Amino acid sequence: MAPLPSPGDGPPGAAERPRIRRAVPADLPAVAAIFAPYVTGTAVTFAEDPPSAADWSDQLEDADAGGLPFLVAELDGEVVGYACVTPWRPRAAYRHTVEDTIYLAPTAQGRGVGTRLLSALLDACTVAGIRQVVAVVADDPAGAGSVPLHRRLGFEVVGVLRDVGRKHGRDVSTMLMQRTLH
């Protein structure tokens, strides 16, 4: 197996190194603005209504209460991406398994920001005692970069769920990817 890229690796000509940090409430309007076009224009997410900044506040509070990472990436002081994890399932035996979420503003795509952000998220998961990270990737052209991004960081495809979602008038399948942290 090839070595995993270091968090500083990015494509040739990548932008300056993004600042990756824990999300704070002031970031949530930017998080909402990044996510909304994916909700309204793609099947990358199965959400059908864009969450408000107040909705995101609940998710940030849940992450903080559960000791789970919720990170943002900044370029030139502007939030251009976010990544977080949520519990995989509610039953106690799943407590060391989470599902990741990562979204970037169009201006941050193809600049190495996603690799750095997901790498930082995985590091934070390790510190939090998480053992397994699952990515559920929808079969939509707008999310074409998600599978290679996750593969670069050691995720493997472990299954496909066919036609489990319906959005914008079509059935959508999802690919399950998984990475063991420790």
PDB file of C-alpha atoms in Angstrom:
ATOM      1  CA  MET A   1       0.000   0.000   0.000  1.00  0.00           C
ATOM      2  CA  ALA A   2       1.298   3.452  -0.878  1.00  0.00           C
ATOM      3  CA  PRO A   3       2.118   5.783   1.998  1.00  0.00           C
ATOM      4  CA  LEU A   4      -0.597   8.194   3.023  1.00  0.00           C
ATOM      5  CA  PRO A   5      -0.053  11.819   2.049  1.00  0.00           C
ATOM      6  CA  SER A   6       1.056  14.155   4.796  1.00  0.00           C
ATOM      7  CA  PRO A   7      -1.377  16.885   5.773  1.00  0.00           C
ATOM      8  CA  GLY A   8       0.743  19.432   3.892  1.00  0.00           C
ATOM      9  CA  ASP A   9       0.627  17.604   0.569  1.00  0.00           C
ATOM     10  CA  GLY A  10      -1.519  19.119  -2.108  1.00  0.00           C
ATOM     11  CA  PRO A  11      -1.690  19.196  -5.880  1.00  0.00           C
ATOM     12  CA  PRO A  12       0.935  21.138  -7.815  1.00  0.00           C
ATOM     13  CA  GLY A  13       0.111  24.824  -7.728  1.00  0.00           C
ATOM     14  CA  ALA A  14      -2.065  24.390  -4.645  1.00  0.00           C
ATOM     15  CA  ALA A  15      -3.080  27.498  -2.755  1.00  0.00           C
ATOM     16  CA  GLU A  16      -1.417  28.698   0.381  1.00  0.00           C
ATOM     17  CA  ARG A  17      -1.802  26.379   3.328  1.00  0.00           C
ATOM     18  CA  PRO A  18      -5.299  26.754   4.793  1.00  0.00           C
ATOM     19  CA  ARG A  19      -5.750  27.419   8.467  1.00  0.00           C
ATOM     20  CA  ILE A  20      -7.639  24.474   9.986  1.00  0.00           C
ATOM     21  CA  ARG A  21      -9.309  25.069  13.329  1.00  0.00           C
ATOM     22  CA  ARG A  22     -12.252  24.086  15.476  1.00  0.00           C
ATOM     23  CA  ALA A  23     -15.512  25.690  14.374  1.00  0.00           C
ATOM     24  CA  VAL A  24     -17.022  28.421  16.531  1.00  0.00           C
ATOM     25  CA  PRO A  25     -20.548  29.869  16.392  1.00  0.00           C
ATOM     26  CA  ALA A  26     -19.396  32.833  14.282  1.00  0.00           C
ATOM     27  CA  ASP A  27     -18.430  30.357  11.505  1.00  0.00           C
ATOM     28  CA  LEU A  28     -21.900  28.886  11.138  1.00  0.00           C
ATOM     29  CA  PRO A  29     -23.333  31.369   8.610  1.00  0.00           C
ATOM     30  CA  ALA A  30     -20.383  30.510   6.327  1.00  0.00           C
ATOM     31  CA  VAL A  31     -20.911  26.776   6.946  1.00  0.00           C
ATOM     32  CA  ALA A  32     -24.596  27.172   6.049  1.00  0.00           C
ATOM     33  CA  ALA A  33     -23.683  29.106   2.885  1.00  0.00           C
ATOM     34  CA  ILE A  34     -21.160  26.446   1.796  1.00  0.00           C
ATOM     35  CA  PHE A  35     -23.630  23.587   2.299  1.00  0.00           C
ATOM     36  CA  ALA A  36     -26.801  25.182   0.857  1.00  0.00           C
ATOM     37  CA  PRO A  37     -25.902  24.849  -2.869  1.00  0.00           C
ATOM     38  CA  TYR A  38     -25.144  21.145  -2.372  1.00  0.00           C
ATOM     39  CA  VAL A  39     -28.630  20.712  -0.866  1.00  0.00           C
ATOM     40  CA  THR A  40     -30.535  22.656  -3.513  1.00  0.00           C
ATOM     41  CA  GLY A  41     -28.596  21.704  -6.634  1.00  0.00           C
ATOM     42  CA  THR A  42     -27.163  18.220  -6.158  1.00  0.00           C
ATOM     43  CA  ALA A  43     -27.815  14.773  -4.725  1.00  0.00           C
ATOM     44  CA  VAL A  44     -24.463  14.781  -2.904  1.00  0.00           C
ATOM     45  CA  THR A  45     -26.454  15.181   0.302  1.00  0.00           C
ATOM     46  CA  PHE A  46     -29.876  13.707   0.905  1.00  0.00           C
ATOM     47  CA  ALA A  47     -30.920  16.832   2.832  1.00  0.00           C
ATOM     48  CA  GLU A  48     -33.785  18.497   0.984  1.00  0.00           C
ATOM     49  CA  ASP A  49     -33.905  21.836   2.811  1.00  0.00           C
ATOM     50  CA  PRO A  50     -30.755  23.842   3.560  1.00  0.00           C
ATOM     51  CA  PRO A  51     -30.156  24.050   7.315  1.00  0.00           C
ATOM     52  CA  SER A  52     -29.988  27.534   8.789  1.00  0.00           C
ATOM     53  CA  ALA A  53     -27.104  28.847  10.882  1.00  0.00           C
ATOM     54  CA  ALA A  54     -29.325  28.123  13.920  1.00  0.00           C
ATOM     55  CA  ASP A  55     -29.657  24.485  12.810  1.00  0.00           C
ATOM     56  CA  TRP A  56     -25.878  24.312  12.472  1.00  0.00           C
ATOM     57  CA  SER A  57     -25.580  25.724  15.986  1.00  0.00           C
ATOM     58  CA  ASP A  58     -27.368  22.632  17.300  1.00  0.00           C
ATOM     59  CA  GLN A  59     -24.935  20.378  15.425  1.00  0.00           C
ATOM     60  CA  LEU A  60     -21.923  22.288  16.771  1.00  0.00           C
ATOM     61  CA  GLU A  61     -23.317  22.035  20.304  1.00  0.00           C
ATOM     62  CA  ASP A  62     -23.868  18.280  19.840  1.00  0.00           C
ATOM     63  CA  ALA A  63     -20.287  17.863  18.586  1.00  0.00           C
ATOM     64  CA  ASP A  64     -18.904  19.830  21.525  1.00  0.00           C
ATOM     65  CA  ALA A  65     -21.036  17.888  24.029  1.00  0.00           C
ATOM     66  CA  GLY A  66     -19.936  14.570  22.528  1.00  0.00           C
ATOM     67  CA  GLY A  67     -16.252  15.483  22.287  1.00  0.00           C
ATOM     68  CA  LEU A  68     -16.396  15.139  18.495  1.00  0.00           C
ATOM     69  CA  PRO A  69     -14.490  17.331  16.037  1.00  0.00           C
ATOM     70  CA  PHE A  70     -16.171  20.006  13.926  1.00  0.00           C
ATOM     71  CA  LEU A  71     -13.504  21.844  11.939  1.00  0.00           C
ATOM     72  CA  VAL A  72     -13.354  24.678   9.432  1.00  0.00           C
ATOM     73  CA  ALA A  73     -10.734  25.600   6.847  1.00  0.00           C
ATOM     74  CA  GLU A  74      -9.874  29.247   6.225  1.00  0.00           C
ATOM     75  CA  LEU A  75      -8.053  30.885   3.337  1.00  0.00           C
ATOM     76  CA  ASP A  76      -7.221  34.566   3.752  1.00  0.00           C
ATOM     77  CA  GLY A  77      -9.493  34.726   6.803  1.00  0.00           C
ATOM     78  CA  GLU A  78     -12.528  33.348   4.943  1.00  0.00           C
ATOM     79  CA  VAL A  79     -14.152  30.021   5.879  1.00  0.00           C
ATOM     80  CA  VAL A  80     -13.978  27.931   2.686  1.00  0.00           C
ATOM     81  CA  GLY A  81     -14.765  24.467   4.004  1.00  0.00           C
ATOM     82  CA  TYR A  82     -15.892  22.440   6.961  1.00  0.00           C
ATOM     83  CA  ALA A  83     -15.612  18.860   8.166  1.00  0.00           C
ATOM     84  CA  CYS A  84     -17.276  17.151  11.084  1.00  0.00           C
ATOM     85  CA  VAL A  85     -18.284  13.758  12.357  1.00  0.00           C
ATOM     86  CA  THR A  86     -21.503  12.475  13.844  1.00  0.00           C
ATOM     87  CA  PRO A  87     -22.202   9.196  15.632  1.00  0.00           C
ATOM     88  CA  TRP A  88     -22.644   6.341  13.160  1.00  0.00           C
ATOM     89  CA  ARG A  89     -25.605   4.815  15.010  1.00  0.00           C
ATOM     90  CA  PRO A  90     -27.331   5.585  18.338  1.00  0.00           C
ATOM     91  CA  ARG A  91     -26.678   2.249  20.093  1.00  0.00           C
ATOM     92  CA  ALA A  92     -23.871   2.292  22.665  1.00  0.00           C
ATOM     93  CA  ALA A  93     -21.824  -0.438  20.975  1.00  0.00           C
ATOM     94  CA  TYR A  94     -21.246   1.946  18.042  1.00  0.00           C
ATOM     95  CA  ARG A  95     -19.740   4.669  20.259  1.00  0.00           C
ATOM     96  CA  HIS A  96     -16.274   4.417  18.662  1.00  0.00           C
ATOM     97  CA  THR A  97     -17.598   4.693  15.085  1.00  0.00           C
ATOM     98  CA  VAL A  98     -18.527   7.952  13.356  1.00  0.00           C
ATOM     99  CA  GLU A  99     -19.622   9.178   9.935  1.00  0.00           C
ATOM    100  CA  ASP A 100     -17.623  11.992   8.390  1.00  0.00           C
ATOM    101  CA  THR A 101     -18.925  14.981   6.462  1.00  0.00           C
ATOM    102  CA  ILE A 102     -16.771  17.351   4.414  1.00  0.00           C
ATOM    103  CA  TYR A 103     -17.834  20.184   2.109  1.00  0.00           C
ATOM    104  CA  LEU A 104     -15.843  22.904   0.367  1.00  0.00           C
ATOM    105  CA  ALA A 105     -16.753  26.191  -1.249  1.00  0.00           C
ATOM    106  CA  PRO A 106     -16.150  26.080  -5.026  1.00  0.00           C
ATOM    107  CA  THR A 107     -13.189  28.468  -4.614  1.00  0.00           C
ATOM    108  CA  ALA A 108     -11.416  25.924  -2.378  1.00  0.00           C
ATOM    109  CA  GLN A 109     -11.861  22.861  -4.594  1.00  0.00           C
ATOM    110  CA  GLY A 110      -8.784  21.444  -6.316  1.00  0.00           C
ATOM    111  CA  ARG A 111      -6.410  23.418  -4.091  1.00  0.00           C
ATOM    112  CA  GLY A 112      -5.474  20.778  -1.508  1.00  0.00           C
ATOM    113  CA  VAL A 113      -7.865  22.190   1.092  1.00  0.00           C
ATOM    114  CA  GLY A 114      -9.999  19.035   1.253  1.00  0.00           C
ATOM    115  CA  THR A 115      -6.985  16.791   1.824  1.00  0.00           C
ATOM    116  CA  ARG A 116      -5.696  18.979   4.627  1.00  0.00           C
ATOM    117  CA  LEU A 117      -9.125  19.365   6.202  1.00  0.00           C
ATOM    118  CA  LEU A 118      -9.989  15.654   6.128  1.00  0.00           C
ATOM    119  CA  SER A 119      -6.519  14.758   7.416  1.00  0.00           C
ATOM    120  CA  ALA A 120      -6.969  17.146  10.352  1.00  0.00           C
ATOM    121  CA  LEU A 121     -10.413  15.678  11.017  1.00  0.00           C
ATOM    122  CA  LEU A 122      -8.981  12.152  11.142  1.00  0.00           C
ATOM    123  CA  ASP A 123      -6.220  13.301  13.500  1.00  0.00           C
ATOM    124  CA  ALA A 124      -8.837  14.886  15.773  1.00  0.00           C
ATOM    125  CA  CYS A 125     -10.893  11.674  15.666  1.00  0.00           C
ATOM    126  CA  THR A 126      -7.859   9.679  16.767  1.00  0.00           C
ATOM    127  CA  VAL A 127      -7.336  12.032  19.718  1.00  0.00           C
ATOM    128  CA  ALA A 128     -11.050  11.665  20.587  1.00  0.00           C
ATOM    129  CA  GLY A 129     -10.699   7.869  20.775  1.00  0.00           C
ATOM    130  CA  ILE A 130     -12.626   7.130  17.594  1.00  0.00           C
ATOM    131  CA  ARG A 131     -11.708   3.771  16.043  1.00  0.00           C
ATOM    132  CA  GLN A 132     -13.717   3.664  12.802  1.00  0.00           C
ATOM    133  CA  VAL A 133     -14.700   6.432  10.388  1.00  0.00           C
ATOM    134  CA  VAL A 134     -17.355   5.779   7.754  1.00  0.00           C
ATOM    135  CA  ALA A 135     -18.005   7.937   4.694  1.00  0.00           C
ATOM    136  CA  VAL A 136     -21.326   7.607   2.882  1.00  0.00           C
ATOM    137  CA  VAL A 137     -20.734   8.992  -0.616  1.00  0.00           C
ATOM    138  CA  ALA A 138     -23.719   9.632  -2.881  1.00  0.00           C
ATOM    139  CA  ASP A 139     -23.464   8.743  -6.561  1.00  0.00           C
ATOM    140  CA  ASP A 140     -23.701  12.281  -7.956  1.00  0.00           C
ATOM    141  CA  PRO A 141     -21.331  14.056 -10.364  1.00  0.00           C
ATOM    142  CA  ALA A 142     -21.045  17.029  -7.987  1.00  0.00           C
ATOM    143  CA  GLY A 143     -19.380  14.749  -5.442  1.00  0.00           C
ATOM    144  CA  ALA A 144     -16.941  13.082  -7.823  1.00  0.00           C
ATOM    145  CA  GLY A 145     -13.947  14.271  -5.795  1.00  0.00           C
ATOM    146  CA  SER A 146     -15.107  12.652  -2.563  1.00  0.00           C
ATOM    147  CA  VAL A 147     -14.125   9.067  -3.396  1.00  0.00           C
ATOM    148  CA  PRO A 148     -10.544   9.922  -4.481  1.00  0.00           C
ATOM    149  CA  LEU A 149     -10.176  12.261  -1.491  1.00  0.00           C
ATOM    150  CA  HIS A 150     -11.172   9.541   0.945  1.00  0.00           C
ATOM    151  CA  ARG A 151      -9.021   6.942  -0.839  1.00  0.00           C
ATOM    152  CA  ARG A 152      -5.976   9.248  -0.600  1.00  0.00           C
ATOM    153  CA  LEU A 153      -6.450   9.251   3.141  1.00  0.00           C
ATOM    154  CA  GLY A 154      -6.730   5.490   3.529  1.00  0.00           C
ATOM    155  CA  PHE A 155     -10.454   4.815   3.212  1.00  0.00           C
ATOM    156  CA  GLU A 156     -11.558   1.640   1.448  1.00  0.00           C
ATOM    157  CA  VAL A 157     -14.837   0.907  -0.300  1.00  0.00           C
ATOM    158  CA  VAL A 158     -16.753  -1.598   1.816  1.00  0.00           C
ATOM    159  CA  GLY A 159     -20.126  -1.605   0.102  1.00  0.00           C
ATOM    160  CA  VAL A 160     -22.749  -0.017  -2.101  1.00  0.00           C
ATOM    161  CA  LEU A 161     -26.363   0.662  -1.185  1.00  0.00           C
ATOM    162  CA  ARG A 162     -28.327   0.830  -4.414  1.00  0.00           C
ATOM    163  CA  ASP A 163     -31.070   3.401  -4.953  1.00  0.00           C
ATOM    164  CA  VAL A 164     -31.485   4.141  -1.240  1.00  0.00           C
ATOM    165  CA  GLY A 165     -32.242   7.832  -1.791  1.00  0.00           C
ATOM    166  CA  ARG A 166     -34.467   9.774  -4.130  1.00  0.00           C
ATOM    167  CA  LYS A 167     -33.657  13.364  -4.945  1.00  0.00           C
ATOM    168  CA  HIS A 168     -34.350  15.670  -7.882  1.00  0.00           C
ATOM    169  CA  GLY A 169     -36.550  13.010  -9.462  1.00  0.00           C
ATOM    170  CA  ARG A 170     -34.004  10.205  -9.552  1.00  0.00           C
ATOM    171  CA  ASP A 171     -32.894   7.290  -7.414  1.00  0.00           C
ATOM    172  CA  VAL A 172     -29.457   7.729  -5.879  1.00  0.00           C
ATOM    173  CA  SER A 173     -27.081   5.020  -4.669  1.00  0.00           C
ATOM    174  CA  THR A 174     -24.434   5.479  -1.998  1.00  0.00           C
ATOM    175  CA  MET A 175     -20.975   4.022  -1.596  1.00  0.00           C
ATOM    176  CA  LEU A 176     -19.819   3.095   1.900  1.00  0.00           C
ATOM    177  CA  MET A 177     -16.162   3.791   2.630  1.00  0.00           C
ATOM    178  CA  GLN A 178     -14.380   3.040   5.895  1.00  0.00           C
ATOM    179  CA  ARG A 179     -11.077   3.753   7.595  1.00  0.00           C
ATOM    180  CA  THR A 180      -9.761   2.169  10.769  1.00  0.00           C
ATOM    181  CA  LEU A 181      -7.870   4.681  12.905  1.00  0.00           C
ATOM    182  CA  HIS A 182      -6.456   2.389  15.617  1.00  0.00           C
TER     183      HIS A 182
END
